[in-house]
Short mmCIF file of C-alpha atoms in Angstrom, two decimals:
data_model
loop_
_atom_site.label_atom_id
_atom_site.label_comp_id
_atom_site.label_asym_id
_atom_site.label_seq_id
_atom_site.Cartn_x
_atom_site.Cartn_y
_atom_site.Cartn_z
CA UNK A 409 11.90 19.61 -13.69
CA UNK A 410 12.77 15.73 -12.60
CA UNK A 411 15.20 14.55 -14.94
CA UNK A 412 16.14 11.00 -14.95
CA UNK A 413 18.52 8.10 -16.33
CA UNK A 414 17.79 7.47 -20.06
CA UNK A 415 20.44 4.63 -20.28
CA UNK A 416 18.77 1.67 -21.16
CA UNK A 417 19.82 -2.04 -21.66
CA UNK A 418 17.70 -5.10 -22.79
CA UNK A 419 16.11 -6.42 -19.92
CA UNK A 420 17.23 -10.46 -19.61
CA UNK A 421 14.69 -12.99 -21.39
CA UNK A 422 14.92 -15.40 -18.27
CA UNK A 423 12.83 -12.54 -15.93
CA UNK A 424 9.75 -12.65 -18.36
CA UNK A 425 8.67 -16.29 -17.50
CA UNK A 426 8.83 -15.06 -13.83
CA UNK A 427 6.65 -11.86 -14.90
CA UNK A 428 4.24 -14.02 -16.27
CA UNK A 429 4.01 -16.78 -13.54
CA UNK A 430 3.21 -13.73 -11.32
CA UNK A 431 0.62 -12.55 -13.44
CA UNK A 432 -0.98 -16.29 -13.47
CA UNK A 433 -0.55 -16.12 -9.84
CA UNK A 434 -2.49 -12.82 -9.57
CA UNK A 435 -5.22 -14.52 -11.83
CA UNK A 436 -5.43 -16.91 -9.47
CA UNK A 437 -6.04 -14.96 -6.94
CA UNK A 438 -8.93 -12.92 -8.32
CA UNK A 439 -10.70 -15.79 -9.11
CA UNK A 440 -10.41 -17.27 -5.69
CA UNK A 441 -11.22 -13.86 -4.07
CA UNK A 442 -14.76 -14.01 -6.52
CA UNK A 443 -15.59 -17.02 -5.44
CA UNK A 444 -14.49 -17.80 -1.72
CA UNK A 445 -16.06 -16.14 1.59
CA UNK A 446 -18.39 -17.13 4.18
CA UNK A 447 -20.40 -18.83 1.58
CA UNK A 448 -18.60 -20.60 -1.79
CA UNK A 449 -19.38 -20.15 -4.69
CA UNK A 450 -18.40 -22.52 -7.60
CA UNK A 451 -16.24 -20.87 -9.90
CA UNK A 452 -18.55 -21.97 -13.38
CA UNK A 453 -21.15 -19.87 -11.31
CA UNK A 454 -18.82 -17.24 -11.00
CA UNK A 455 -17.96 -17.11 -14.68
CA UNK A 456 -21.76 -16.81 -15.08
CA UNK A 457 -21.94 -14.15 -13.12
CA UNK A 458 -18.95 -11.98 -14.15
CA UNK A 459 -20.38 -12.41 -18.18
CA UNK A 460 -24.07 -11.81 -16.67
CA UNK A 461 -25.46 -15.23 -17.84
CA UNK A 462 -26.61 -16.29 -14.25
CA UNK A 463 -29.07 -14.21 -11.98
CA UNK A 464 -28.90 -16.31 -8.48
CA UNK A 465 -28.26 -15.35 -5.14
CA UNK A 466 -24.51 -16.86 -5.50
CA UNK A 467 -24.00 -14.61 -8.78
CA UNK A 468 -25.46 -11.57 -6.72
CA UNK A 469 -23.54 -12.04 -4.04
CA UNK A 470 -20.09 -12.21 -6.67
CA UNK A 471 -21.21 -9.10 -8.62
CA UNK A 472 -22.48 -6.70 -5.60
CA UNK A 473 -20.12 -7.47 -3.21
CA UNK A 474 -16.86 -9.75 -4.14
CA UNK A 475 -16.19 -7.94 -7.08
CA UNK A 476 -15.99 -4.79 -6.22
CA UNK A 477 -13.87 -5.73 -3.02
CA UNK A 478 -11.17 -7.89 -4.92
CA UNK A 479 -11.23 -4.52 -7.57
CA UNK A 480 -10.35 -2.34 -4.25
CA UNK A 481 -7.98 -4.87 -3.11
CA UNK A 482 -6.02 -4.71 -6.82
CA UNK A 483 -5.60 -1.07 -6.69
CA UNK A 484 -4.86 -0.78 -3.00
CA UNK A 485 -2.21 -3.28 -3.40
CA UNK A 486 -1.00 -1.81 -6.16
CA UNK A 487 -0.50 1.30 -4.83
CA UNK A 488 0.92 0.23 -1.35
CA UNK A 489 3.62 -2.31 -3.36
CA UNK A 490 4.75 0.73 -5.85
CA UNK A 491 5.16 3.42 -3.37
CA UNK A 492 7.23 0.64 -0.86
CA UNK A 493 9.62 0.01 -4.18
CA UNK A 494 9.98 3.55 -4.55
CA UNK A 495 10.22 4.62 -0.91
CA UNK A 496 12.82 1.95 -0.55
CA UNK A 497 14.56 3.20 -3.32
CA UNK A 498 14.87 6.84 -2.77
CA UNK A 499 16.12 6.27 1.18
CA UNK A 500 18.41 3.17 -0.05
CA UNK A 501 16.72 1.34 3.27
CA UNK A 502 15.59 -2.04 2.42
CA UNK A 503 13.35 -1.85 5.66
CA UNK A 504 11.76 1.68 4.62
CA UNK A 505 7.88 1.58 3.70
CA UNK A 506 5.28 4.02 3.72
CA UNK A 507 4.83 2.97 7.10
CA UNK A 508 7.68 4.39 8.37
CA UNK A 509 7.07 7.71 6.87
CA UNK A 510 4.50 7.98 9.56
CA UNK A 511 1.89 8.28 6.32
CA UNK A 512 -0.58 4.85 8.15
CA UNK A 513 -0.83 7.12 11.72
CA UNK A 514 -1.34 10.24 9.94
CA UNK A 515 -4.55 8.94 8.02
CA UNK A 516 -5.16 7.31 11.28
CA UNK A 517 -5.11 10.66 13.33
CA UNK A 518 -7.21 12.42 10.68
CA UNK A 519 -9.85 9.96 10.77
CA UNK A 520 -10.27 9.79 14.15
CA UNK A 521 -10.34 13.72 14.73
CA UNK A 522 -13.03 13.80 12.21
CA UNK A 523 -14.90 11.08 13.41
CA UNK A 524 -14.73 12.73 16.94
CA UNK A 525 -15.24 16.56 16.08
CA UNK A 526 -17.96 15.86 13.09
CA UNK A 527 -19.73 13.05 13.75
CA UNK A 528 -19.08 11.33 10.50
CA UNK A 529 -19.62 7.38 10.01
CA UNK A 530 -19.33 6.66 7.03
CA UNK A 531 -15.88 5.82 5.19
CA UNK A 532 -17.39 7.50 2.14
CA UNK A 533 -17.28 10.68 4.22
CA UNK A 534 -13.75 10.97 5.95
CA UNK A 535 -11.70 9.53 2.99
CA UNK A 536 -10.70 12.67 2.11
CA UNK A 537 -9.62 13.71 5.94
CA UNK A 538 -7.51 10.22 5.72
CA UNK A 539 -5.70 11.43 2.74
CA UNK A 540 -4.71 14.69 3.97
CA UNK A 541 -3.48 13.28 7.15
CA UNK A 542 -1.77 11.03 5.36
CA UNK A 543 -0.12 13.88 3.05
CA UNK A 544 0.29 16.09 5.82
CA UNK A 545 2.29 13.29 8.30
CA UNK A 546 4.65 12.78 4.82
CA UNK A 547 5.39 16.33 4.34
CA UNK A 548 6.17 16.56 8.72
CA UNK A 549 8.57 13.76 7.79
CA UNK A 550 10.22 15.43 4.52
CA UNK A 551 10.84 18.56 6.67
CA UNK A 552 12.18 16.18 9.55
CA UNK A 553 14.47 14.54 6.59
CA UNK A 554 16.00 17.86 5.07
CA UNK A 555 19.47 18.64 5.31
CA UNK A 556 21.33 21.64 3.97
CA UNK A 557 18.09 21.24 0.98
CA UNK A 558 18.38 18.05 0.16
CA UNK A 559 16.87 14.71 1.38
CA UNK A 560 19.17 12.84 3.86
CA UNK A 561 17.83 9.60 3.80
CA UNK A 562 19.20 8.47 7.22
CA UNK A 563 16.67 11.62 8.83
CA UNK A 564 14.01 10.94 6.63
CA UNK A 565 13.31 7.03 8.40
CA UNK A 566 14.27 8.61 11.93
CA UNK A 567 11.72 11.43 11.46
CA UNK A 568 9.16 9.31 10.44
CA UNK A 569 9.86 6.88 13.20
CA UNK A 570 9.11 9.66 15.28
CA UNK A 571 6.44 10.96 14.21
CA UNK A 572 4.98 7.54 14.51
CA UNK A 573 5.28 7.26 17.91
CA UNK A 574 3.53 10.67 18.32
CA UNK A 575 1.01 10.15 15.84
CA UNK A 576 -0.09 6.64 17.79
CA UNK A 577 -0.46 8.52 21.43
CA UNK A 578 -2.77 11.25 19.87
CA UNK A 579 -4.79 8.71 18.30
CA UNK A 580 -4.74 6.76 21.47
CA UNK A 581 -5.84 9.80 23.47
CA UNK A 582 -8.61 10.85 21.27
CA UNK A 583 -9.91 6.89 21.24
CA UNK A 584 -9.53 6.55 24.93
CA UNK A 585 -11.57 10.39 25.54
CA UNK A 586 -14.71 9.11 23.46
CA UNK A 587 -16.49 5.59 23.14
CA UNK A 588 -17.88 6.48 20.29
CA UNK A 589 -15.53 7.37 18.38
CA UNK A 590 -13.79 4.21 19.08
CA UNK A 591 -16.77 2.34 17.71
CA UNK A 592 -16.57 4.05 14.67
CA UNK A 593 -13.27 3.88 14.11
CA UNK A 594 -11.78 0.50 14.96
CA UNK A 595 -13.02 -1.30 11.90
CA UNK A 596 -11.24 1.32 9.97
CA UNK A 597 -7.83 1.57 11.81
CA UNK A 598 -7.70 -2.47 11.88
CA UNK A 599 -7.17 -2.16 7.74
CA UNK A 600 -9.91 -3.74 5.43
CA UNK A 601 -11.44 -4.12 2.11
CA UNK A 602 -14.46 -5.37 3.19
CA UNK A 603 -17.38 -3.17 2.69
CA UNK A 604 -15.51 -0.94 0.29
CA UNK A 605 -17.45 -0.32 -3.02
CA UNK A 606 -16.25 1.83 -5.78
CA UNK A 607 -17.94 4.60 -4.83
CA UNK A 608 -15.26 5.06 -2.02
CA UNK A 609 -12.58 4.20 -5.04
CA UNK A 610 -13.51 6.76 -7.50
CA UNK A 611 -12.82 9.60 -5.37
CA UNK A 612 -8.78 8.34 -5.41
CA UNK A 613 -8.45 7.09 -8.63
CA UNK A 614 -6.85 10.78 -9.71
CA UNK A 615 -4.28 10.58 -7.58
CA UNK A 616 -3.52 6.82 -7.49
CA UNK A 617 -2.98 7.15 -11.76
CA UNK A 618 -0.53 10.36 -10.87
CA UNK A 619 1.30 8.38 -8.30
CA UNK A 620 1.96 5.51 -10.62
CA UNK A 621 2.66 7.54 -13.09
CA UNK A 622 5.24 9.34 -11.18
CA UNK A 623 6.68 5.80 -9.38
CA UNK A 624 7.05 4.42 -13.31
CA UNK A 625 9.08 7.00 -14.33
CA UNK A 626 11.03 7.62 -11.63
CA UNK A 627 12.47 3.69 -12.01
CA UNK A 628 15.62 3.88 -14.40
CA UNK A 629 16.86 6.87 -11.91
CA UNK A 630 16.32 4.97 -8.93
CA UNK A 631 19.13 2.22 -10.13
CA UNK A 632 21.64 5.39 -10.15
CA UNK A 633 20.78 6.31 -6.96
CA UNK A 634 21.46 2.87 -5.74
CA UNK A 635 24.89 3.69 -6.42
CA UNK A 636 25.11 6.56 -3.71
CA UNK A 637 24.74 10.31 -3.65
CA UNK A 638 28.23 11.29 -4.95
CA UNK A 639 28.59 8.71 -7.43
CA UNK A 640 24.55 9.58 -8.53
CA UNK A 641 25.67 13.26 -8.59
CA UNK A 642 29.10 12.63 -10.94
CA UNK A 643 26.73 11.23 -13.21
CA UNK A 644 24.32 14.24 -13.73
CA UNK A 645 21.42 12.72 -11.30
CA UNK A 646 19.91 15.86 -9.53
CA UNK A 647 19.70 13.33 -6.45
CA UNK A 648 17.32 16.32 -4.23
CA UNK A 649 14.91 16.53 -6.48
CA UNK A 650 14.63 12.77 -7.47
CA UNK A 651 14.00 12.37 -3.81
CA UNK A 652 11.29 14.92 -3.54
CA UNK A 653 9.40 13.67 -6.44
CA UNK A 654 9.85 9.96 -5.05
CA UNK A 655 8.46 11.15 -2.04
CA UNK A 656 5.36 12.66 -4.29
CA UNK A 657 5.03 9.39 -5.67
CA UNK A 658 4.53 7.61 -2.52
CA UNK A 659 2.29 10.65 -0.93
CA UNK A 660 0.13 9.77 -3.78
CA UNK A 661 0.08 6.11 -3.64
CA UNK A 662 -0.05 5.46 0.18
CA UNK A 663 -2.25 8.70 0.89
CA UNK A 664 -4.76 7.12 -1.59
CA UNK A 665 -4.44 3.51 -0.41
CA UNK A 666 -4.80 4.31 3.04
CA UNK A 667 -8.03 6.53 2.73
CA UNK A 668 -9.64 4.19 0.87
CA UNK A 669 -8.77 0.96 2.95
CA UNK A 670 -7.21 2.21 6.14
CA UNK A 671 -4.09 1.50 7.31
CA UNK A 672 -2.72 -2.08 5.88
CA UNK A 673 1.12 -2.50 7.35
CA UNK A 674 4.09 -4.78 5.52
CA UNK A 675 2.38 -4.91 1.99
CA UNK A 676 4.63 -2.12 0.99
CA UNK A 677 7.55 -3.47 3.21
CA UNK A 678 7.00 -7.12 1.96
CA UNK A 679 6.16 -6.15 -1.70
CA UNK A 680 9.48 -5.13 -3.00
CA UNK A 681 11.29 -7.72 -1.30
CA UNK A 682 9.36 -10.55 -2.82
CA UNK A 683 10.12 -8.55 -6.58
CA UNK A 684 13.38 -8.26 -5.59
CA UNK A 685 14.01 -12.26 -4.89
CA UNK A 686 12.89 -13.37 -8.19
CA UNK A 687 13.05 -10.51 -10.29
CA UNK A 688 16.61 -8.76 -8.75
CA UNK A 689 17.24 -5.53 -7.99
CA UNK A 690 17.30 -3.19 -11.64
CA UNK A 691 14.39 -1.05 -10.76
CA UNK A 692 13.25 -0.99 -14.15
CA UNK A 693 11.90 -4.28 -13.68
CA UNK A 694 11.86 -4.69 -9.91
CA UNK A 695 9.34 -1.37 -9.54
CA UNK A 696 6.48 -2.34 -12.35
CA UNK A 697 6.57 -5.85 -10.77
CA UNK A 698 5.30 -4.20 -7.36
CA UNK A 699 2.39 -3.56 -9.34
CA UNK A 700 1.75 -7.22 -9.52
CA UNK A 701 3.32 -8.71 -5.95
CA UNK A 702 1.27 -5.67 -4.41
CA UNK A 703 -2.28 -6.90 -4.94
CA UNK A 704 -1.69 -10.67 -5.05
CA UNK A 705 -0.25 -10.45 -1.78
CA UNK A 706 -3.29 -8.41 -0.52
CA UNK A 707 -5.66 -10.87 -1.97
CA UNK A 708 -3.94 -13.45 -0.58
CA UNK A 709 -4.25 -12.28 2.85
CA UNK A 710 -7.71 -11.03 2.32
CA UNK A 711 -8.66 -14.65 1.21
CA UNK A 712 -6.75 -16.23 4.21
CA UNK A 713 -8.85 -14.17 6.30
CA UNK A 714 -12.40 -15.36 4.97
CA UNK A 715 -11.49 -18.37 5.23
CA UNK A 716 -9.43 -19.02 8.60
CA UNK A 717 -12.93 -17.90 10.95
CA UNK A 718 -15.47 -18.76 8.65
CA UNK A 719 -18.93 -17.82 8.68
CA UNK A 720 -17.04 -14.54 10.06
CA UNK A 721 -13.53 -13.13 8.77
CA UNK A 722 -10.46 -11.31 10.26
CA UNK A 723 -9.60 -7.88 8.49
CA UNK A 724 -6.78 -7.76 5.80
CA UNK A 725 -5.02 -5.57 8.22
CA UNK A 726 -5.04 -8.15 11.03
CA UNK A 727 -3.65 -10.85 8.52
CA UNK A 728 -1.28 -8.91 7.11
CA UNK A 729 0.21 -7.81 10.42
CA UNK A 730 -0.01 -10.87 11.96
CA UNK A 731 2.34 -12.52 9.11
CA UNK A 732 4.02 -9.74 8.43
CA UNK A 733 5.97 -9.45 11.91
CA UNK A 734 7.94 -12.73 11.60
CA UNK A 735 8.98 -11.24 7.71
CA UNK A 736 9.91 -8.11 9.38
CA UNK A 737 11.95 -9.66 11.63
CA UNK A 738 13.86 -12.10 9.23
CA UNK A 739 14.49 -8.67 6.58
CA UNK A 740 16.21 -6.87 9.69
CA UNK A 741 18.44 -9.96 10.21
CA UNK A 742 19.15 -10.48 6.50
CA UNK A 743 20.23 -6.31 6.33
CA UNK A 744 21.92 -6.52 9.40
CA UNK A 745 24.51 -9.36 8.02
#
């Protein structure tokens, strides 16, 4: 059994304006994700729509399609923020995400071996291969990260670096040996919540609850483990198996994200480290507010990707990588000084 950090100390007044001005933000976002897209739609019409009190093509459009996408993009950013916050804090690497855990290429395999050997074409239908490839890649890398039993948090990033680069030529191979497959595939690999209805939700919601669950609690003992292994250990942390359940956490929480949405880089990378700017670094506070920076940065690129190639739109995953490379670039200079 986990045990963690009971200690607890009043978190400062100043952070809860900041909570709340993220949570406006996040409202902001929804309503803008309702309402913009190939077509506008005003937002009184929207309000109408979400209360039932307008039948219209525009309200149609906002209940059977909009709606459930932005409620796919709030859990799937959700998810991908929280495990980031806890994957960074568990390895102590500020440039650690469930990315480099190799769990994205591991959904990515899956999918594409299923697509190829079963002829499936649907995402409905190979969400649960994604989140076993995802799962499976994360345990490869927790094996890869063991050292004398525990988690050595240096191994665990190189594995999964690793395993990346094997993970991408398989998936290359199997793309490049059938056409088809590639068809099917590509909008999937690029990352989107486009098309995604709850029906392809539902199926994760289990797991995504567990894996929040699990990231929540495990907050208070991530700020000990900040400290480092041996001073973690003099205190009574059982630093292993806070690892192993952090890496549960983020099996959870990625896996889930990933099968439902494909694989969306730097939201769990970029996540944290927007929390941690305003919010600082206790992990009480910094963690649960990944559950808000999550999804409104996922809406936020979603929406700048409706809007940038109107009457068409660019994937959330395109978006997302496409701004997220610059980030990544300035994070490795800031942890390199």
């Amino acid at each position: 059994m986990v045990t963690v950090d009971t200690t607890r100390t009043a978190v400062p007044a100043r952070r809860i304006p900041m909570l709340l001005l993220g949570v406006a933000a996040l409202l902001l976002c929804i309503v803008l994700s309702l309402a913009l897209g190939a077509r506008s739609v005003p937002i009184g019409t929207v309000v109408q729509a979400l209360f039932g009190a307008d039948d219209s093509r525009d309200a149609l459009v906002v209940t059977g399609m909009r709606l459930p996408r932005t409620v796919v993009g709030l859990a799937v950013g959700a998810a991908l923020g929280l495990a980031g916050a806890v994957v960074q804090g568990i390895t102590r690497n500020p440039l650690a995400s469930p990315t480099t855990l190799g769990i994205n290429h591991g959904a990515g395999l899956a999918v594409v071996v299923a697509i190829y050997a079963l002829q499936l074409s649907r995402p409905i239908e190979y969400v649960w291969f994604a989140f076993a490839g995802a799962a499976c890649a994360a345990l490869f890398t927790l094996t890869l990260g063991r050292r004398a039993g525990d988690l050595d948090p240096v191994r665990l990033v190189l594995g999964g670096t690793v395993l990346q680069l094997v993970l991408v030529s398989w998936t290359s191979a199997v793309l490049l040996f059938s056409e088809r497959t590639l068809d099917e595939a590509r909008f999937w690999l690029a990352g989107s919540i486009a098309e995604r209805d709850l029906g392809t939700l539902l199926p994760m919601l289990p797991t995504l609850l567990i894996g929040a669950v699990l990231g929540l609690v495990l907050a208070p003992a991530l700020n000990t483990l900040a400290l480092g292994d041996e001073a973690a250990t003099a205190l009574g942390m059982p630093v292993g198996r806070i690892r192993m359940a952090g890496m549960a956490a983020v099996v959870l929480l990625a896996g889930s994200a990933v099968a439902v949405a494909g694989p969306i880089a730097f939201i769990g990378l970029a996540a944290p480290h927007l929390v941690r700017l305003v919010l600082g670094n206790d992990h009480r506070v910094m963690v649960p507010g990944c559950l808000i920076a999550g999804p409104l940065l996922l809406l936020a690129a979603d929406i700048l990707g409706r809007i940038v190639a109107r009457p068409s739109e660019l994937e959330v995953g395109i978006v997302t990588a496409f701004l997220g490379a610059p980030l990544l670039a300035v994070l490795a200079r800031r942890s390199a000084r």
